[in-house]
Coordinates of C-alpha atoms and ligand atoms in Angstrom, one line a residue:
M1 CA -59.5 -21.7 -23.2
D2 CA -60.0 -23.6 -20.2
A3 CA -62.0 -21.7 -16.9
N4 CA -59.5 -20.4 -15.8
E5 CA -57.5 -19.3 -18.9
I6 CA -61.6 -17.6 -18.9
I7 CA -60.7 -16.0 -16.0
V8 CA -57.2 -14.7 -16.6
C9 CA -58.8 -13.0 -19.6
I10 CA -61.3 -11.2 -17.5
A11 CA -59.0 -10.1 -15.0
I12 CA -56.8 -8.0 -17.8
T13 CA -60.2 -6.5 -19.1
F14 CA -60.8 -5.4 -15.9
C15 CA -57.4 -3.7 -15.7
L16 CA -57.4 -2.7 -19.0
I17 CA -60.7 -0.5 -18.1
N18 CA -59.7 0.2 -14.4
M19 CA -56.0 0.7 -13.7
G20 CA -57.0 0.9 -10.0
C21 CA -56.6 -2.8 -9.9
S22 CA -53.2 -4.5 -8.7
T23 CA -50.5 -6.7 -11.3
T24 CA -47.6 -6.9 -8.6
D25 CA -47.0 -10.3 -7.6
P26 CA -48.1 -10.1 -3.3
K27 CA -45.5 -11.1 -2.3
D28 CA -43.0 -9.1 -4.5
A29 CA -45.5 -5.6 -3.1
K30 CA -45.0 -7.0 0.6
I31 CA -41.4 -6.9 0.2
L32 CA -41.0 -3.5 -1.7
S33 CA -44.4 -2.1 1.0
D34 CA -40.9 -3.7 3.3
F35 CA -38.1 -1.7 1.6
K36 CA -39.9 1.4 1.8
N37 CA -40.9 0.4 6.0
G38 CA -37.0 -0.1 6.8
L39 CA -35.7 3.7 5.9
Q40 CA -36.1 6.2 8.0
N41 CA -36.4 8.6 5.0
P42 CA -38.7 7.1 2.5
E43 CA -40.0 10.2 1.4
L44 CA -37.2 10.3 -0.9
L45 CA -38.6 7.5 -3.1
K46 CA -41.7 9.2 -4.0
W47 CA -43.8 6.9 -3.6
P48 CA -47.5 7.0 -3.1
N49 CA -48.9 6.1 0.4
N50 CA -52.1 6.2 -1.3
G51 CA -54.6 3.0 -2.1
N52 CA -52.5 1.4 -4.3
E53 CA -49.6 1.5 -2.1
Y54 CA -49.6 -2.2 -2.8
D55 CA -49.2 -2.6 -6.4
P56 CA -45.2 -1.1 -7.3
C57 CA -45.6 -2.6 -10.8
G58 CA -49.0 -0.6 -11.5
P59 CA -49.4 0.7 -14.0
P60 CA -47.8 2.9 -13.9
S61 CA -45.3 1.6 -11.6
W62 CA -43.5 3.6 -8.8
P63 CA -40.5 5.6 -9.3
H64 CA -37.2 2.9 -9.8
V65 CA -39.6 0.0 -9.8
F66 CA -39.3 -2.4 -13.4
C67 CA -41.9 -5.0 -13.5
S68 CA -42.4 -7.8 -16.2
N69 CA -45.9 -9.8 -15.7
G70 CA -46.0 -8.3 -12.2
R71 CA -43.2 -8.9 -10.8
V72 CA -40.0 -6.6 -9.7
T73 CA -37.2 -7.6 -12.0
Q74 CA -35.2 -3.6 -10.6
I75 CA -34.8 -1.6 -7.9
Q76 CA -32.6 1.9 -8.8
V77 CA -32.4 3.6 -6.4
A78 CA -28.4 4.8 -6.3
N79 CA -27.2 8.4 -5.3
L80 CA -30.8 8.9 -3.7
G81 CA -29.2 10.0 0.1
L82 CA -31.6 6.8 1.1
K83 CA -30.5 5.8 5.1
G84 CA -32.6 2.9 6.2
T85 CA -31.9 -1.0 6.6
L86 CA -32.8 -4.5 3.9
P87 CA -35.7 -6.5 4.6
Q88 CA -34.5 -9.8 5.4
S89 CA -36.6 -11.5 3.0
F90 CA -35.0 -9.6 0.1
N91 CA -34.6 -12.7 -2.0
H92 CA -38.4 -13.9 -2.4
L93 CA -38.0 -10.8 -5.4
T94 CA -37.1 -13.9 -7.1
M95 CA -37.3 -12.8 -10.7
L96 CA -34.8 -9.8 -9.8
Y97 CA -32.4 -9.4 -12.2
N98 CA -30.2 -5.7 -12.3
L99 CA -30.2 -3.8 -8.8
G100 CA -28.8 -1.0 -8.4
L101 CA -29.1 0.2 -4.2
Q102 CA -25.1 2.4 -4.4
K103 CA -24.2 5.4 -3.0
N104 CA -26.8 5.1 -0.5
Q105 CA -26.5 4.9 3.6
F106 CA -28.5 1.4 3.5
N107 CA -26.9 -0.4 6.8
G108 CA -27.3 -3.1 9.5
T109 CA -27.0 -6.2 7.8
L110 CA -27.4 -7.2 4.3
P111 CA -30.2 -9.7 3.6
T112 CA -29.0 -13.4 2.2
F113 CA -29.0 -12.8 -2.0
S114 CA -29.2 -17.0 -1.9
G115 CA -31.6 -18.4 -4.7
L116 CA -31.8 -15.0 -7.0
T117 CA -31.2 -16.8 -9.3
E118 CA -32.0 -14.2 -12.2
L119 CA -30.0 -11.5 -11.0
Q120 CA -27.4 -10.3 -13.5
F121 CA -26.4 -7.3 -12.0
A122 CA -25.7 -5.7 -8.3
Y123 CA -24.4 -2.8 -6.9
L124 CA -24.9 -2.5 -3.3
N125 CA -21.0 -0.1 -3.2
F126 CA -20.8 2.7 -1.5
N127 CA -23.2 1.6 1.3
E128 CA -23.3 1.8 5.2
F129 CA -23.6 -2.4 4.8
D130 CA -22.3 -3.7 8.1
T131 CA -22.3 -7.5 8.3
I132 CA -22.9 -9.8 4.6
P133 CA -24.3 -13.6 6.0
S134 CA -22.1 -16.5 4.9
D135 CA -25.0 -17.5 2.8
F136 CA -25.5 -14.4 0.6
F137 CA -24.0 -15.6 -2.7
H138 CA -25.9 -18.7 -2.7
G139 CA -27.1 -19.7 -5.7
L140 CA -26.4 -16.9 -7.8
R141 CA -26.0 -18.3 -11.0
S142 CA -26.7 -15.6 -13.5
L143 CA -24.7 -12.9 -11.8
R144 CA -22.4 -11.3 -14.1
V145 CA -21.7 -7.5 -12.0
L146 CA -21.2 -7.9 -8.1
A147 CA -19.8 -4.6 -6.7
L148 CA -19.9 -4.4 -2.7
D149 CA -17.3 -2.5 -2.5
D150 CA -17.2 0.9 0.3
N151 CA -19.0 -1.4 3.1
P152 CA -17.7 -1.5 6.5
L153 CA -19.1 -5.7 6.1
N154 CA -17.5 -8.1 8.5
A155 CA -15.4 -5.1 9.8
T156 CA -13.7 -7.1 13.6
N157 CA -12.8 -10.1 12.2
G158 CA -13.0 -9.4 8.2
W159 CA -14.6 -12.5 6.2
S160 CA -13.1 -14.0 3.1
I161 CA -14.7 -14.6 -0.1
P162 CA -17.7 -18.1 0.1
D163 CA -16.6 -20.8 -2.8
E164 CA -20.2 -20.6 -3.4
L165 CA -19.1 -17.4 -5.8
Q166 CA -17.1 -19.9 -8.0
D167 CA -21.1 -21.1 -8.7
S168 CA -21.4 -18.0 -10.4
V169 CA -20.0 -18.7 -13.7
Q170 CA -21.2 -16.3 -15.5
L171 CA -18.8 -13.8 -13.7
M172 CA -17.9 -10.6 -15.2
N173 CA -17.0 -7.8 -12.9
F174 CA -16.4 -8.4 -9.4
S175 CA -15.4 -5.8 -6.6
C176 CA -15.1 -5.6 -3.2
S177 CA -11.9 -3.1 -2.3
S178 CA -12.1 -1.4 1.2
C179 CA -14.6 -4.6 2.5
N180 CA -12.6 -6.3 5.1
I181 CA -12.4 -9.0 3.3
V182 CA -9.1 -11.1 5.5
G183 CA -6.5 -14.8 3.8
S184 CA -6.0 -15.2 0.7
L185 CA -7.1 -14.2 -2.2
P186 CA -9.4 -17.5 -3.2
D187 CA -8.7 -20.0 -6.4
F188 CA -11.5 -19.8 -8.2
F189 CA -11.4 -16.5 -9.6
G190 CA -8.1 -17.8 -11.6
K191 CA -10.6 -20.8 -13.2
L192 CA -13.7 -18.4 -14.3
S193 CA -13.2 -18.0 -18.0
S194 CA -15.8 -14.8 -17.9
L195 CA -14.1 -13.2 -15.7
N196 CA -12.9 -9.5 -16.4
S197 CA -12.5 -7.2 -13.9
L198 CA -11.4 -8.3 -10.3
V199 CA -11.2 -5.3 -8.2
L200 CA -10.3 -6.2 -4.2
S201 CA -8.3 -3.5 -3.4
Y202 CA -8.2 -2.0 0.1
N203 CA -9.0 -5.5 2.2
R204 CA -6.2 -7.5 4.5
L205 CA -5.9 -9.9 2.2
S206 CA -2.2 -12.3 2.4
G207 CA -0.7 -15.3 0.5
A208 CA 0.1 -15.5 -3.4
I209 CA -2.0 -15.1 -6.6
P210 CA -3.1 -18.7 -7.2
A211 CA -1.4 -20.4 -9.9
S212 CA -4.9 -21.3 -10.9
F213 CA -4.3 -17.5 -12.6
Y214 CA -1.9 -18.3 -15.5
G215 CA -3.7 -17.8 -18.5
S216 CA -6.5 -16.4 -17.3
N217 CA -8.7 -14.2 -18.9
L218 CA -8.6 -11.1 -16.6
Q219 CA -8.3 -7.4 -18.2
I220 CA -8.1 -5.3 -14.6
L221 CA -6.4 -7.1 -11.1
W222 CA -6.3 -4.6 -8.3
L223 CA -5.1 -5.8 -5.3
N224 CA -3.0 -2.3 -4.3
D225 CA -2.7 -1.3 -1.0
Q226 CA -3.9 -4.6 1.8
D227 CA -3.6 -3.7 5.7
G228 CA -0.9 -5.0 7.3
D229 CA 2.2 -6.4 4.9
G230 CA -0.1 -7.7 2.2
M231 CA 0.0 -10.4 -0.6
T232 CA 3.2 -11.9 -0.9
G233 CA 5.5 -15.1 -3.8
N234 CA 6.6 -14.0 -6.7
I235 CA 4.7 -12.2 -9.8
G236 CA 5.7 -14.3 -12.6
V237 CA 1.6 -14.9 -13.4
I238 CA 1.0 -11.8 -14.8
G239 CA 3.4 -12.9 -17.7
S240 CA 0.2 -15.2 -18.7
M241 CA -2.6 -12.8 -18.6
V242 CA -2.3 -11.4 -21.6
S243 CA -5.5 -9.6 -21.4
L244 CA -4.5 -7.2 -19.3
T245 CA -4.7 -3.5 -19.1
E246 CA -4.8 -2.0 -15.8
V247 CA -2.0 -4.3 -13.2
W248 CA -2.4 -2.5 -9.9
L249 CA 0.2 -4.0 -7.1
H250 CA 1.7 -1.5 -4.9
G251 CA 1.3 -1.6 -1.8
N252 CA 1.7 -5.0 -0.6
S253 CA 5.0 -7.4 -0.4
F254 CA 5.4 -8.9 -3.2
T255 CA 8.6 -10.3 -3.9
G256 CA 11.4 -12.0 -7.2
S257 CA 12.2 -10.2 -10.3
I258 CA 8.8 -8.6 -12.8
P259 CA 9.1 -11.2 -15.7
N260 CA 11.2 -10.7 -18.4
N261 CA 7.3 -11.1 -20.6
I262 CA 5.4 -8.4 -19.2
G263 CA 6.0 -7.1 -23.4
S264 CA 3.2 -10.5 -24.0
L265 CA 0.7 -8.1 -22.1
T266 CA -0.4 -5.6 -25.6
S267 CA -2.9 -4.4 -24.2
L268 CA -1.6 -2.8 -21.0
K269 CA -1.7 0.2 -20.1
E270 CA -1.0 0.8 -16.2
L271 CA 1.0 -1.0 -14.1
N272 CA 1.3 0.5 -10.6
L273 CA 4.5 -2.4 -8.8
N274 CA 5.1 0.9 -5.7
G275 CA 5.6 -0.6 -2.0
N276 CA 6.5 -3.7 -2.7
L277 CA 9.7 -6.3 -2.1
L278 CA 10.1 -6.4 -6.0
V279 CA 13.9 -7.3 -6.9
G280 CA 16.0 -7.3 -10.0
I281 CA 16.8 -5.6 -13.2
I282 CA 13.6 -4.4 -15.1
P283 CA 13.7 -6.3 -18.4
P284 CA 13.9 -4.4 -21.4
N285 CA 10.4 -5.2 -23.4
L286 CA 9.2 -3.3 -20.6
A287 CA 11.2 -0.1 -20.6
A288 CA 9.6 -0.6 -24.8
M289 CA 5.9 -0.7 -23.3
A290 CA 4.0 2.5 -24.9
L291 CA 2.2 2.3 -21.2
Q292 CA -0.3 5.1 -19.8
L293 CA 1.2 4.7 -16.4
L294 CA 4.1 2.8 -14.8
D295 CA 5.0 3.0 -10.6
L296 CA 8.3 1.4 -9.9
N297 CA 8.8 3.9 -6.6
N298 CA 10.0 2.3 -3.5
N299 CA 11.9 -1.7 -4.3
M300 CA 14.3 -3.0 -4.7
L301 CA 15.3 -3.4 -8.6
M302 CA 18.4 -3.1 -9.9
G303 CA 20.6 -2.1 -12.7
P304 CA 20.4 1.0 -15.1
I305 CA 17.2 3.0 -16.0
P306 CA 16.2 2.3 -18.8
K307 CA 14.9 5.0 -21.2
F308 CA 11.2 4.7 -21.1
R309 CA 8.1 4.8 -23.6
A310 CA 5.8 4.6 -20.9
S311 CA 4.1 8.8 -20.5
D312 CA 3.0 8.9 -17.3
V313 CA 6.5 6.7 -15.5
T314 CA 8.4 7.3 -11.6
F315 CA 11.0 4.8 -10.2
S316 CA 12.6 6.5 -7.4
S317 CA 13.8 5.2 -4.1
N318 CA 15.5 1.5 -5.7
S319 CA 18.8 0.6 -6.0
F320 CA 19.3 1.5 -9.5
C321 CA 23.0 2.0 -9.7
R322 CA 22.7 5.9 -11.7
T323 CA 19.8 8.0 -11.5
T324 CA 19.6 8.6 -14.9
P325 CA 18.4 6.9 -17.9
G326 CA 20.3 5.5 -20.2
L327 CA 23.6 5.8 -19.1
Q328 CA 24.8 1.6 -18.6
C329 CA 26.4 0.7 -14.9
A330 CA 30.2 0.4 -14.5
P331 CA 31.4 -3.2 -15.5
E332 CA 31.7 -3.9 -11.8
V333 CA 28.5 -3.1 -10.6
N334 CA 27.5 -5.8 -14.1
A335 CA 29.8 -8.6 -12.5
L336 CA 28.4 -8.1 -8.8
L337 CA 24.5 -7.9 -10.6
D338 CA 25.0 -11.5 -12.4
F339 CA 26.8 -12.4 -9.6
L340 CA 23.5 -11.2 -7.2
R341 CA 20.9 -12.9 -9.9
D342 CA 22.8 -16.8 -9.6
L343 CA 21.6 -16.2 -6.1
N344 CA 18.0 -14.8 -6.8
Y345 CA 19.5 -11.1 -5.1
P346 CA 19.0 -12.0 -1.6
S347 CA 17.1 -8.3 -0.1
N348 CA 19.6 -7.7 2.3
L349 CA 22.2 -7.5 -0.5
A350 CA 19.3 -6.0 -3.2
S351 CA 18.2 -2.6 -0.9
Q352 CA 22.1 -1.9 -0.6
W353 CA 23.7 -2.5 -3.5
S354 CA 22.8 1.0 -5.2
G355 CA 25.2 3.8 -7.1
N356 CA 28.1 2.8 -9.8
D357 CA 30.5 2.2 -7.6
P358 CA 30.8 -1.3 -5.5
C359 CA 33.9 0.6 -3.1
T360 CA 32.2 3.9 -1.8
G361 CA 29.0 3.4 0.5
P362 CA 27.8 0.3 2.0
W363 CA 27.9 -2.4 0.2
L364 CA 27.1 -5.0 2.3
G365 CA 29.5 -8.4 2.3
L366 CA 32.0 -6.5 0.5
S367 CA 35.3 -5.1 0.4
C368 CA 38.5 -3.3 -1.4
N369 CA 41.4 -2.1 -1.9
L370 CA 43.7 0.4 -2.1
K371 CA 43.7 1.0 -5.6
G372 CA 39.5 0.1 -5.9
E373 CA 39.1 -2.8 -6.5
V374 CA 36.3 -4.8 -5.1
L375 CA 37.1 -8.4 -3.1
Y376 CA 34.9 -11.1 -3.4
Y377 CA 35.5 -12.3 0.2
K378 CA 32.5 -11.7 2.8
F379 CA 30.4 -12.9 1.0
A380 CA 29.1 -16.1 2.8
E381 CA 28.9 -13.6 5.3
A382 CA 26.5 -11.2 3.3
K383 CA 24.5 -14.0 2.8
A384 CA 24.3 -15.3 6.3
Ligands
NAG401 C1 -28.3 2.5 11.4 O1 -28.2 4.4 11.2 C2 -29.2 4.9 11.8 C3 -28.7 6.1 11.5 O2 -28.3 7.1 10.1 C4 -29.1 4.1 13.3 O3 -30.5 5.3 14.2 C5 -29.6 3.1 12.9 O4 -29.2 2.1 13.9 C6 -28.5 1.8 12.3 N1 -29.1 0.6 12.4 C7 -28.6 -0.2 12.3 C8 -28.9 -1.7 12.1 O5 -27.5 0.3 12.2
NAG402 C1 -19.8 -12.2 8.8 O1 -20.4 -12.4 10.5 C2 -21.6 -12.5 10.9 C3 -21.9 -12.1 12.3 O2 -20.9 -12.0 12.5 C4 -21.1 -13.8 10.2 O3 -22.7 -15.2 10.8 C5 -21.2 -14.2 9.2 O4 -21.0 -15.7 8.4 C6 -19.7 -13.4 8.4 N1 -19.9 -13.9 6.7 C7 -18.8 -14.4 6.3 C8 -18.9 -14.1 5.1 O5 -18.3 -15.2 6.8
NAG403 C1 -17.0 -3.3 -15.0 O1 -15.5 -3.9 -15.1 C2 -15.5 -2.5 -15.6 C3 -14.1 -2.2 -15.0 O2 -13.7 -2.2 -13.8 C4 -16.2 -1.3 -15.5 O3 -15.5 0.1 -16.4 C5 -17.9 -1.6 -16.0 O4 -18.2 -1.1 -16.6 C6 -17.4 -2.3 -15.3 N1 -18.7 -3.1 -15.8 C7 -20.2 -2.8 -15.5 C8 -21.3 -3.5 -16.0 O5 -20.4 -3.0 -14.4

């Protein structure tokens, strides 16, 4: 035993005899004290006001605080009704691995989390943080779950998710719905092999689902209800993501057809495509899937409505030929649909060619003779 070890040994013995001694790392203690002082209603924490103010690790440790070797490893204050700001030096809690601040009224600027290398779980969702610093995600190399949903972050101009998040290679869940993200969906999300759940609903995303998502292991993909026109491009990549269980793409401007290999998503439970610009025929293998939810409303889907196996299915406001599932289209309608398929279903035609009789109703570009036979002579005009 060298002198230092003897001192440590004496200190520990002293602590065991006298429970009033301090075991908390002084920097960690200072940050917890600042955390408390930043609140308007600190009494809700039930943290002591007496002489061991600066000893959150105790023993006994303060309520909602967990420590290991005198370092703060967890703060769990979900849903306590706390109001106030976080100390800007919050990232000095370098041993923090699990943080639960969700469902309070924390406001002001989020401190940077830069350098919180042990942090695995961070729940900051359902608060009132209004600014996220650009280096927030730097060095979060242990991160598994990050929830930022429902914070008015950088509301005026919006913000983009910095590429530094791609260094969080163990990331499993990332959720940031209703948090003012603008621009395109970052490419790197498709390359994070551990990512299970990506929830980015109610933002201002635009552009396509990146090609990097081909074959990704995602189970949950929520990109629904983007403000403005929303996301664009086709959804073909979905057919390659065979682990998907929930796909919510509603409220965007996705185009093209439902991929024909959708049936290979054998774990899929929910598919919501409501309110896009999708065209084409419903793939037969989609009808055969035992989904819990299938929402196809408000698109420009054509052809027959199949008999669906899904338990909850809706498909109104499309361009189907019949209104009753299982009924086939008339032969001349099928011929016209084949023709449209070869043109990739131009949206001006796909939006109008509905029903089972091309000679009634406004089938743009079509004319019929007196015998009710379709004359094909105006397509050039309709395509223009
Ligand atoms: C946080 O909200 C309180 C009201 O609850 C307000 O007084 C305070 O100015 C806000 N702080 C910031 C930094 O926005
Ligand atoms: C959020 O806004 C602040 C202040 O306007 C800015 O400094 C910061 O870089 C923005 N955050 C991101 C991630 O862009
Ligand atoms: C990860 O996300 C899934 C789906 O959103 C959720 O069920 C699960 O509880 C999350 N895991 C953690 C540890 O937060």
